[in-house]
Amino acid sequence: MEFVKRLWGKTNTRLGFAALLLVCFWLKTLIAYFVDFHIELNDPLQFFLYIVNPIAVTVIFFSLTFYIRRTSLFYTVLIILDVLGTVLLFLNVVYYREFTDFMTVATMLGYSKVSQGLSGSSIALFTWHDIFYWLDFIVILALLIFRKIKPDNRPLNWKTGAATTSLGFLLFGVNLALAEANRPQLLTRGFDRNYIVKYLGLDAFTIYDGIRTQHTNDVRATAKKSELTGILKYTKNHYAKPNPKYFGKAKGKNIIVIHLESFQQFLIDKKINGRAVTPFLNKLYHSRSTYAFDNFFHEVGQGKTSDAENMLETSTFGLPQGSLFAQLGNDNTFQGAPAILKQNGDYTSAVFHGNVASFWNRNNTYKNLGYQYFFDASYYDTSGDKSLGFGLKDKLLFNDSVKYLQHLQQPFYVKYLTVSNHFPFDLDAEDSSFKTPDTGDKAVDNYFKTAHYLDQSIREFYAYLHRTGLDKKSIIMLYGDHYGISDSENPNLAKVLGKNSDNWTDFDNAQLQRVPLMFNMPGTTGGHIEHQYGGEIDVLPTLLHLMGINTKQFVQLGTDLFSKDHDQIVIFRNQDWVSPKYTDLSGKLYNNHTGLRIEEPDKKLQDYADKVSDHVDNALSLSDSLNEKDLLRFYHPKGFKAVNSKDYNYANEYRKELEIEKKLGNKSTSLFSQNGNKSTQSLFTTDAPEIHHKSTDSNRIKITNPDDPSGQ
């Protein structure tokens, strides 16, 4: 008891009072962390950092008052800092309950957007335990008023202030180092606001976001409309007119994009222990209803999957550092595929993804791209073993998406983001019996198992498409977003590919950056494997031309893969490049046929390489300028209306689609309406053990004809 009295007595000192406020603020932050925020913690280190991360920044800010000599000013400023921190915390709590996301500085500055988003329902977002966010102030003020805590008139020594501030920065440095060890490139890549809060804390996230927002605003403030001139000149000269043979070949069809997570081209037709890794995708790849590409490369940078999505949706490159989605997606102007298709065919657009909406800032970027619906993890049951590290397992994603897909008005443009084939390639034993190779590298070995699982999930989805008749009404585009096996692990992969790891080179690494690209149109013929070189930057103009939409008026840096004018230079984000004959890696030129470095290229070859390198640098520079300065806000092509992100609220939009379906009645084009207003969920069969719905031999579709991917 005496110890408690002594400890309480310390609150009558300036240092003790600051410590009291620190502990109270820390405790209510933990209430928010564990009660209101829903952040996944995957290991003990993440749990530890999550608990301690509020302390460092709070110590730094509170220590600033230690340099104040006047008693009244010291206590006033300290309490104000505490109140401001609590207001920030509480606003994020309320905002998170509505949007499952944290408030950015831009959101705070644009208060009207926040109030509109909350739609007058703020009171409904309050809960009984919110009193704990403010109870400490009531108690402490009462203690001050009744002199249970007496103000300390003795100023703190400046050395105490300096030592405390230094301690705060030291604690933050240790926190950041541990965070970077657990999640490399945490700040430079900007994966997700959840990640920064999880590792560094809410205050640190707000400061980080404020600095980044100010930098973005400074860059944009210098932008001029005249800077578009060079970009428009480039896109005009670089434009590749569509091939009449393919232009409009899929006009009016639904578009289903299947994003093959971390899927590399070498998996196609690959066998392990005599068993095909991806038997269904192999059949699609060789089908007469598929146009496939065997020299197609990913071109992502640090933004990885989000970079691939950006190129797919806009035909512009990702950023030299970090993720464009995460850094610029909140406010940038895009000429995105969803908006283009909406305005040139009245396409309904949606994304199906089993991860949290805020990862890679998708919940904001998709709105600016023009996506009407985003079915993220909140729409599915992701509990227990239904999820992996990056979201819902693929078989469950396809199965559980049906209840939403069937209500979308046709034609639709939908994208499925799979996750099961993501590093570290962990999969429950009951999900796959595929026998892996034995390279001694667990990630390499399991990569084939998770790829096989992905293949099975796509096979099940195709069976559903066939049973509902959607397959014949759709063009299905499948593409790999980026590498799965990193350069450091490629030597361990070499023996599986029949190569000698001792002779593995940078050239071999570059050639492994091939990923699949397939345009499958069930019910058609004439498909084949194309050999021209291309990359993800070329997907959008190719797809739009297949849909009969000319891309000449849009700012797109890629070219139609089917066009005779297609540019076969594949640009990597680090300024390396690949062409049909040569590969340039950090200024070192390789012969694609021999795989050997050309030590002393002749003048003609060197001039060619220099010309291509200048083209690569120019394209990347123009893309960076376009995106970082948001130059598309100055460009208004005829017939295209810029997207207004305020038109979308993913928490409410799906209800509108159901209302539209009901209002249209027999004019509705949704699959649900065409099925006599009956659900098509029963037409989806899966052997996913998590939902205890085993497919029997009688309802499995057997693949008997490789030229008919539906399996008939």
Coordinates of N, CA and C in Angstrom, one line a residue, residues 238-241 295 532-535 537-538 542 558-570:
H238 N 3.6 6.5 -80.9 CA 3.8 5.1 -80.5 C 2.5 4.2 -80.7
Y239 N 1.4 4.9 -81.0 CA 0.2 4.1 -81.2 C 0.3 3.1 -82.3
A240 N -0.3 1.9 -82.0 CA -0.3 0.8 -82.9 C -1.7 0.5 -83.3
K241 N -2.1 0.7 -84.6 CA -3.5 0.6 -85.0 C -3.9 -0.9 -84.9
N295 N 5.9 -15.2 -75.0 CA 7.0 -14.3 -74.7 C 6.4 -13.0 -74.1
Q532 N 5.2 -13.1 -80.3 CA 5.7 -11.8 -80.2 C 6.0 -11.4 -78.8
Y533 N 7.0 -10.6 -78.6 CA 7.4 -10.1 -77.2 C 6.4 -9.0 -76.8
G534 N 6.1 -9.0 -75.5 CA 5.2 -8.0 -75.0 C 5.2 -8.0 -73.5
G535 N 4.6 -7.0 -72.8 CA 4.6 -7.0 -71.4 C 3.2 -6.5 -70.9
I537 N 2.2 -3.8 -69.8 CA 1.9 -2.4 -70.3 C 1.0 -2.5 -71.6
D538 N 1.1 -3.6 -72.3 CA 0.4 -3.8 -73.5 C -1.0 -4.4 -73.4
T542 N -4.6 -4.0 -76.0 CA -5.0 -5.3 -76.7 C -6.4 -5.7 -76.4
G558 N 1.4 1.4 -73.7 CA 1.6 0.1 -74.4 C 0.9 0.1 -75.7
T559 N 1.1 -1.0 -76.4 CA 0.6 -1.2 -77.8 C -0.1 -2.5 -77.9
D560 N -1.1 -2.6 -78.8 CA -1.8 -3.8 -79.1 C -0.9 -5.0 -79.5
L561 N -0.9 -6.1 -78.8 CA 0.0 -7.2 -79.0 C -0.3 -7.8 -80.4
F562 N -1.6 -7.7 -80.9 CA -1.9 -8.3 -82.2 C -1.6 -7.4 -83.4
S563 N -1.3 -6.1 -83.1 CA -1.0 -5.2 -84.2 C 0.3 -5.4 -84.9
K564 N 0.3 -5.2 -86.1 CA 1.6 -5.3 -86.9 C 2.5 -4.2 -86.5
D565 N 2.0 -3.1 -85.9 CA 2.8 -2.0 -85.4 C 3.3 -2.2 -84.0
H566 N 3.0 -3.3 -83.3 CA 3.3 -3.5 -81.9 C 4.8 -3.4 -81.7
D567 N 5.1 -2.6 -80.6 CA 6.5 -2.4 -80.2 C 6.9 -3.6 -79.3
Q568 N 7.9 -4.4 -79.8 CA 8.3 -5.6 -79.1 C 9.4 -5.4 -78.1
I569 N 9.6 -4.1 -77.6 CA 10.6 -3.9 -76.6 C 9.8 -4.0 -75.2
V570 N 10.3 -4.9 -74.4 CA 9.7 -5.1 -73.0 C 10.5 -4.3 -72.1

